[in-house]
Amino acid sequence: MWYKEKHHEHLESSFIYKYARSRCNSAYIGETIRHAKTRFCEHIGISPLTGKPVANIHPSAITDHNTRCKSSLDFNDFVIIGRNHVSELNLQIKESLFIHQLRPRINIQSASIPLSLFKN
């Protein structure tokens, strides 16, 4: 009998994630087609290969927020909240729906792509 080996969540791709900080009651919703570890490391400012700090931190609303709050980031601050392996457009639509529903404070944009479902 063959058993399917479970893959590690950090190898997930094509998903929507939530970053949340209970300390300052902040949240961010994002999406990526890349591996979770790669994207989360960009936000944290470390290399996904070595785990060491990188010289040029990838700019994002999360890194900007944590610089202002003077707090450190951790993998535990990120949670995968949705998946879509069909298309990147579907992923962006789902992200926009999550942003509209959860109204995260750190997000600069109100939607990943404009949706005519909501009145501004």
CSV table of N, CA and C in Angstrom, one decimal:
chain,number,residue,atom,x,y,z
A,1,MET,N,0.8,-1.2,0.0
A,1,MET,CA,0.0,0.0,0.0
A,1,MET,C,0.9,1.2,0.0
A,2,TRP,N,0.5,2.3,-0.8
A,2,TRP,CA,1.3,3.5,-0.9
A,2,TRP,C,0.6,4.6,-0.1
A,3,TYR,N,1.4,5.4,0.6
A,3,TYR,CA,0.8,6.5,1.3
A,3,TYR,C,1.3,7.8,0.7
A,4,LYS,N,0.4,8.7,0.5
A,4,LYS,CA,0.8,10.0,0.0
A,4,LYS,C,1.5,10.8,1.1
A,5,GLU,N,2.7,11.3,0.8
A,5,GLU,CA,3.5,12.0,1.7
A,5,GLU,C,2.9,13.4,1.8
A,6,LYS,N,2.6,13.9,3.0
A,6,LYS,CA,2.1,15.3,3.2
A,6,LYS,C,3.2,16.3,3.0
A,7,HIS,N,3.0,17.3,2.2
A,7,HIS,CA,4.0,18.3,2.0
A,7,HIS,C,3.9,19.4,3.0
A,8,HIS,N,5.0,20.1,3.2
A,8,HIS,CA,5.2,21.1,4.2
A,8,HIS,C,4.4,22.4,3.7
A,9,GLU,N,3.7,23.1,4.6
A,9,GLU,CA,3.0,24.3,4.2
A,9,GLU,C,3.8,25.3,3.6
A,10,HIS,N,5.1,25.4,4.0
A,10,HIS,CA,6.0,26.4,3.4
A,10,HIS,C,6.3,26.2,1.9
A,11,LEU,N,5.9,25.0,1.4
A,11,LEU,CA,6.1,24.7,0.0
A,11,LEU,C,4.8,25.0,-0.8
A,12,GLU,N,3.8,25.4,-0.1
A,12,GLU,CA,2.5,25.8,-0.8
A,12,GLU,C,2.8,26.9,-1.8
A,13,SER,N,2.0,27.0,-2.8
A,13,SER,CA,2.0,28.1,-3.8
A,13,SER,C,0.6,28.4,-4.2
A,14,SER,N,0.4,29.6,-4.8
A,14,SER,CA,-0.9,30.0,-5.3
A,14,SER,C,-1.9,30.0,-4.2
A,15,PHE,N,-1.7,31.0,-3.3
A,15,PHE,CA,-2.6,31.1,-2.1
A,15,PHE,C,-2.8,32.5,-1.6
A,16,ILE,N,-3.7,32.7,-0.8
A,16,ILE,CA,-4.0,34.0,-0.1
A,16,ILE,C,-3.5,33.8,1.3
A,17,TYR,N,-2.9,34.8,1.9
A,17,TYR,CA,-2.4,34.7,3.2
A,17,TYR,C,-2.8,35.9,4.1
A,18,LYS,N,-2.8,35.7,5.4
A,18,LYS,CA,-3.1,36.8,6.3
A,18,LYS,C,-1.9,36.9,7.2
A,19,TYR,N,-1.5,38.2,7.4
A,19,TYR,CA,-0.4,38.5,8.4
A,19,TYR,C,-1.2,39.2,9.5
A,20,ALA,N,-1.0,38.8,10.7
A,20,ALA,CA,-1.7,39.4,11.8
A,20,ALA,C,-0.7,39.6,13.0
A,21,ARG,N,-0.9,40.8,13.6
A,21,ARG,CA,-0.1,41.1,14.8
A,21,ARG,C,-1.1,41.5,15.9
A,22,SER,N,-1.2,40.6,16.9
A,22,SER,CA,-2.1,40.9,18.0
A,22,SER,C,-1.7,42.1,18.9
A,23,ARG,N,-0.3,42.3,18.9
A,23,ARG,CA,0.3,43.3,19.7
A,23,ARG,C,-0.3,44.7,19.3
A,24,CYS,N,-0.4,45.0,18.0
A,24,CYS,CA,-0.9,46.3,17.6
A,24,CYS,C,-2.2,46.2,16.9
A,25,ASN,N,-2.9,45.0,16.9
A,25,ASN,CA,-4.2,44.8,16.3
A,25,ASN,C,-4.2,45.1,14.8
A,26,SER,N,-3.2,44.7,14.1
A,26,SER,CA,-3.0,44.9,12.7
A,26,SER,C,-3.1,43.7,11.9
A,27,ALA,N,-3.5,43.8,10.7
A,27,ALA,CA,-3.5,42.7,9.8
A,27,ALA,C,-3.3,43.1,8.3
A,28,TYR,N,-2.9,42.2,7.5
A,28,TYR,CA,-2.6,42.4,6.1
A,28,TYR,C,-3.1,41.1,5.3
A,29,ILE,N,-3.7,41.3,4.2
A,29,ILE,CA,-4.1,40.2,3.3
A,29,ILE,C,-3.3,40.3,2.0
A,30,GLY,N,-2.7,39.2,1.6
A,30,GLY,CA,-1.9,39.2,0.4
A,30,GLY,C,-2.1,37.9,-0.4
A,31,GLU,N,-1.5,37.9,-1.6
A,31,GLU,CA,-1.6,36.7,-2.4
A,31,GLU,C,-0.3,36.5,-3.1
A,32,THR,N,0.1,35.3,-3.4
A,32,THR,CA,1.3,35.0,-4.2
A,32,THR,C,1.1,33.7,-4.9
A,33,ILE,N,1.8,33.6,-6.0
A,33,ILE,CA,1.9,32.3,-6.8
A,33,ILE,C,3.1,31.5,-6.4
A,34,ARG,N,4.0,32.2,-5.7
A,34,ARG,CA,5.3,31.6,-5.3
A,34,ARG,C,5.1,30.8,-4.0
A,35,HIS,N,6.2,30.1,-3.7
A,35,HIS,CA,6.2,29.3,-2.4
A,35,HIS,C,6.0,30.2,-1.2
A,36,ALA,N,5.3,29.7,-0.2
A,36,ALA,CA,5.0,30.5,1.0
A,36,ALA,C,6.3,30.9,1.7
A,37,LYS,N,7.3,30.0,1.8
A,37,LYS,CA,8.5,30.4,2.5
A,37,LYS,C,9.2,31.6,1.7
A,38,THR,N,9.2,31.5,0.4
A,38,THR,CA,9.9,32.6,-0.3
A,38,THR,C,9.2,33.9,-0.1
A,39,ARG,N,7.9,34.0,-0.1
A,39,ARG,CA,7.1,35.2,0.1
A,39,ARG,C,7.3,35.7,1.5
A,40,PHE,N,7.1,34.8,2.5
A,40,PHE,CA,7.2,35.2,3.9
A,40,PHE,C,8.6,35.7,4.2
A,41,CYS,N,9.6,35.1,3.7
A,41,CYS,CA,11.0,35.5,3.9
A,41,CYS,C,11.2,36.9,3.4
A,42,GLU,N,10.6,37.3,2.3
A,42,GLU,CA,10.7,38.6,1.7
A,42,GLU,C,10.1,39.6,2.7
A,43,HIS,N,9.0,39.3,3.3
A,43,HIS,CA,8.4,40.2,4.3
A,43,HIS,C,9.3,40.3,5.6
A,44,ILE,N,9.8,39.2,6.0
A,44,ILE,CA,10.6,39.2,7.2
A,44,ILE,C,12.0,39.8,7.0
A,45,GLY,N,12.5,39.7,5.7
A,45,GLY,CA,13.8,40.3,5.4
A,45,GLY,C,14.9,39.4,5.6
A,46,ILE,N,14.6,38.1,5.4
A,46,ILE,CA,15.7,37.1,5.5
A,46,ILE,C,15.7,36.3,4.2
A,47,SER,N,16.9,35.6,3.9
A,47,SER,CA,17.0,34.8,2.8
A,47,SER,C,16.3,33.5,3.0
A,48,PRO,N,15.5,33.0,2.0
A,48,PRO,CA,14.8,31.7,2.1
A,48,PRO,C,15.8,30.5,2.1
A,49,LEU,N,17.0,30.8,1.6
A,49,LEU,CA,18.0,29.7,1.5
A,49,LEU,C,18.8,29.6,2.8
A,50,THR,N,19.2,30.7,3.3
A,50,THR,CA,20.1,30.7,4.5
A,50,THR,C,19.4,31.1,5.8
A,51,GLY,N,18.3,31.8,5.7
A,51,GLY,CA,17.7,32.3,6.9
A,51,GLY,C,18.4,33.5,7.6
A,52,LYS,N,19.4,34.0,6.9
A,52,LYS,CA,20.1,35.1,7.4
A,52,LYS,C,19.5,36.4,6.8
A,53,PRO,N,19.7,37.6,7.5
A,53,PRO,CA,19.1,38.8,7.0
A,53,PRO,C,19.7,39.2,5.6
A,54,VAL,N,18.9,39.8,4.8
A,54,VAL,CA,19.3,40.2,3.5
A,54,VAL,C,19.7,41.7,3.5
A,55,ALA,N,20.6,42.1,2.6
A,55,ALA,CA,21.0,43.5,2.6
A,55,ALA,C,19.9,44.4,2.1
A,56,ASN,N,19.2,44.0,1.0
A,56,ASN,CA,18.1,44.8,0.5
A,56,ASN,C,16.8,44.2,0.8
A,57,ILE,N,16.1,44.7,1.7
A,57,ILE,CA,14.8,44.2,2.1
A,57,ILE,C,13.8,44.5,1.1
A,58,HIS,N,13.0,43.6,0.7
A,58,HIS,CA,11.9,43.7,-0.3
A,58,HIS,C,10.8,44.6,0.3
A,59,PRO,N,10.6,45.8,-0.3
A,59,PRO,CA,9.6,46.7,0.3
A,59,PRO,C,8.2,46.2,0.2
A,60,SER,N,7.5,46.3,1.3
A,60,SER,CA,6.1,45.9,1.4
A,60,SER,C,5.4,46.7,2.5
A,61,ALA,N,4.0,46.6,2.5
A,61,ALA,CA,3.3,47.3,3.5
A,61,ALA,C,3.6,46.7,4.9
A,62,ILE,N,3.9,45.4,4.9
A,62,ILE,CA,4.2,44.7,6.2
A,62,ILE,C,5.5,45.1,6.7
A,63,THR,N,6.6,45.2,5.9
A,63,THR,CA,7.9,45.6,6.4
A,63,THR,C,7.8,47.1,6.8
A,64,ASP,N,7.1,47.9,6.1
A,64,ASP,CA,6.9,49.3,6.5
A,64,ASP,C,6.2,49.4,7.8
A,65,HIS,N,5.2,48.7,8.0
A,65,HIS,CA,4.4,48.7,9.3
A,65,HIS,C,5.3,48.2,10.5
A,66,ASN,N,6.1,47.2,10.3
A,66,ASN,CA,6.9,46.7,11.3
A,66,ASN,C,8.1,47.6,11.6
A,67,THR,N,8.6,48.3,10.6
A,67,THR,CA,9.6,49.3,10.9
A,67,THR,C,9.1,50.4,11.8
A,68,ARG,N,7.8,50.9,11.5
A,68,ARG,CA,7.2,51.9,12.3
A,68,ARG,C,6.9,51.4,13.7
A,69,CYS,N,6.5,50.2,13.8
A,69,CYS,CA,6.1,49.6,15.2
A,69,CYS,C,7.3,49.1,15.9
A,70,LYS,N,8.5,49.0,15.3
A,70,LYS,CA,9.7,48.5,15.9
A,70,LYS,C,9.5,47.1,16.4
A,71,SER,N,8.8,46.3,15.6
A,71,SER,CA,8.6,44.9,16.1
A,71,SER,C,9.3,43.9,15.1
A,72,SER,N,9.5,42.7,15.5
A,72,SER,CA,10.1,41.8,14.6
A,72,SER,C,9.1,40.8,14.0
A,73,LEU,N,9.4,40.3,12.9
A,73,LEU,CA,8.4,39.4,12.2
A,73,LEU,C,8.8,38.0,12.4
A,74,ASP,N,7.8,37.1,12.3
A,74,ASP,CA,8.0,35.7,12.6
A,74,ASP,C,7.1,34.9,11.6
A,75,PHE,N,7.5,33.7,11.2
A,75,PHE,CA,6.7,32.9,10.4
A,75,PHE,C,5.3,32.6,11.0
A,76,ASN,N,5.2,32.6,12.3
A,76,ASN,CA,4.0,32.3,13.0
A,76,ASN,C,2.9,33.4,12.8
A,77,ASP,N,3.4,34.6,12.3
A,77,ASP,CA,2.5,35.7,12.0
A,77,ASP,C,1.7,35.6,10.7
A,78,PHE,N,2.1,34.6,9.9
A,78,PHE,CA,1.5,34.4,8.6
A,78,PHE,C,0.6,33.1,8.6
A,79,VAL,N,-0.6,33.2,8.0
A,79,VAL,CA,-1.5,32.0,8.0
A,79,VAL,C,-2.1,32.0,6.5
A,80,ILE,N,-2.1,30.8,5.9
A,80,ILE,CA,-2.7,30.7,4.6
A,80,ILE,C,-4.2,30.6,4.9
A,81,ILE,N,-5.0,31.5,4.2
A,81,ILE,CA,-6.4,31.5,4.4
A,81,ILE,C,-7.2,31.1,3.2
A,82,GLY,N,-6.6,30.9,2.1
A,82,GLY,CA,-7.3,30.5,0.9
A,82,GLY,C,-6.3,30.1,-0.2
A,83,ARG,N,-6.8,29.3,-1.1
A,83,ARG,CA,-6.0,28.7,-2.2
A,83,ARG,C,-6.8,28.8,-3.5
A,84,ASN,N,-6.0,28.9,-4.6
A,84,ASN,CA,-6.6,28.8,-5.9
A,84,ASN,C,-5.5,28.4,-6.9
A,85,HIS,N,-5.6,27.3,-7.5
A,85,HIS,CA,-4.6,26.8,-8.4
A,85,HIS,C,-5.1,26.9,-9.8
A,86,VAL,N,-6.2,27.5,-10.0
A,86,VAL,CA,-6.8,27.6,-11.4
A,86,VAL,C,-6.1,28.7,-12.2
A,87,SER,N,-6.1,29.9,-11.7
A,87,SER,CA,-5.5,31.0,-12.4
A,87,SER,C,-5.1,32.1,-11.4
A,88,GLU,N,-4.2,33.0,-11.8
A,88,GLU,CA,-3.8,34.1,-11.0
A,88,GLU,C,-4.9,35.1,-10.9
A,89,LEU,N,-5.7,35.2,-11.9
A,89,LEU,CA,-6.9,36.1,-11.8
A,89,LEU,C,-7.8,35.7,-10.7
A,90,ASN,N,-8.1,34.4,-10.7
A,90,ASN,CA,-9.0,33.9,-9.6
A,90,ASN,C,-8.4,34.1,-8.2
A,91,LEU,N,-7.1,34.0,-8.1
A,91,LEU,CA,-6.4,34.2,-6.9
A,91,LEU,C,-6.6,35.7,-6.5
A,92,GLN,N,-6.4,36.6,-7.4
A,92,GLN,CA,-6.6,38.1,-7.1
A,92,GLN,C,-8.0,38.4,-6.7
A,93,ILE,N,-9.0,37.7,-7.4
A,93,ILE,CA,-10.4,38.0,-7.0
A,93,ILE,C,-10.6,37.5,-5.6
A,94,LYS,N,-10.1,36.3,-5.2
A,94,LYS,CA,-10.3,35.8,-3.9
A,94,LYS,C,-9.6,36.8,-2.9
A,95,GLU,N,-8.4,37.3,-3.2
A,95,GLU,CA,-7.8,38.2,-2.3
A,95,GLU,C,-8.6,39.5,-2.1
A,96,SER,N,-9.2,40.0,-3.2
A,96,SER,CA,-10.0,41.2,-3.1
A,96,SER,C,-11.2,40.9,-2.2
A,97,LEU,N,-11.8,39.8,-2.3
A,97,LEU,CA,-13.0,39.4,-1.5
A,97,LEU,C,-12.6,39.4,0.0
A,98,PHE,N,-11.4,38.8,0.3
A,98,PHE,CA,-10.9,38.7,1.7
A,98,PHE,C,-10.6,40.1,2.2
A,99,ILE,N,-10.0,41.0,1.4
A,99,ILE,CA,-9.7,42.3,1.8
A,99,ILE,C,-11.0,43.1,2.1
A,100,HIS,N,-12.0,42.9,1.3
A,100,HIS,CA,-13.3,43.6,1.5
A,100,HIS,C,-14.0,43.1,2.8
A,101,GLN,N,-13.9,41.8,3.0
A,101,GLN,CA,-14.6,41.2,4.1
A,101,GLN,C,-13.8,41.5,5.4
A,102,LEU,N,-12.5,41.3,5.5
A,102,LEU,CA,-11.8,41.5,6.7
A,102,LEU,C,-11.3,42.9,7.0
A,103,ARG,N,-11.2,43.7,6.0
A,103,ARG,CA,-10.7,45.1,6.1
A,103,ARG,C,-9.5,45.3,6.9
A,104,PRO,N,-8.4,44.6,6.5
A,104,PRO,CA,-7.1,44.7,7.2
A,104,PRO,C,-6.5,46.1,7.2
A,105,ARG,N,-6.0,46.5,8.4
A,105,ARG,CA,-5.5,47.9,8.6
A,105,ARG,C,-4.2,48.2,7.8
A,106,ILE,N,-3.4,47.2,7.5
A,106,ILE,CA,-2.1,47.4,6.9
A,106,ILE,C,-2.2,47.5,5.4
A,107,ASN,N,-3.2,46.9,4.8
A,107,ASN,CA,-3.3,47.0,3.3
A,107,ASN,C,-3.5,48.4,2.9
A,108,ILE,N,-2.7,48.8,1.9
A,108,ILE,CA,-2.8,50.1,1.3
A,108,ILE,C,-4.0,50.1,0.3
A,109,GLN,N,-4.1,49.0,-0.5
A,109,GLN,CA,-5.1,48.9,-1.5
A,109,GLN,C,-6.4,48.3,-0.9
A,110,SER,N,-7.5,48.7,-1.5
A,110,SER,CA,-8.8,48.2,-1.0
A,110,SER,C,-9.2,46.9,-1.8
A,111,ALA,N,-8.5,46.6,-2.8
A,111,ALA,CA,-8.7,45.4,-3.6
A,111,ALA,C,-7.5,45.1,-4.4
A,112,SER,N,-7.3,43.8,-4.7
A,112,SER,CA,-6.1,43.4,-5.6
A,112,SER,C,-6.4,43.8,-7.0
A,113,ILE,N,-7.7,43.6,-7.4
A,113,ILE,CA,-8.2,44.1,-8.7
A,113,ILE,C,-9.5,44.7,-8.5
A,114,PRO,N,-9.9,45.7,-9.3
A,114,PRO,CA,-11.2,46.3,-9.1
A,114,PRO,C,-12.4,45.4,-9.3
A,115,LEU,N,-13.3,45.4,-8.3
A,115,LEU,CA,-14.5,44.5,-8.4
A,115,LEU,C,-15.7,45.4,-8.4
A,116,SER,N,-16.6,45.3,-9.4
A,116,SER,CA,-17.7,46.1,-9.5
A,116,SER,C,-18.8,45.6,-8.5
A,117,LEU,N,-18.5,44.6,-7.7
A,117,LEU,CA,-19.5,44.0,-6.8
A,117,LEU,C,-19.8,45.0,-5.6
A,118,PHE,N,-18.8,45.8,-5.3
A,118,PHE,CA,-18.8,46.7,-4.2
A,118,PHE,C,-19.0,48.1,-4.6
A,119,LYS,N,-19.8,48.9,-3.9
A,119,LYS,CA,-19.8,50.3,-4.1
A,119,LYS,C,-18.8,51.0,-3.2
A,120,ASN,N,-18.1,51.9,-3.7
A,120,ASN,CA,-17.1,52.7,-2.9
A,120,ASN,C,-17.7,53.8,-2.3
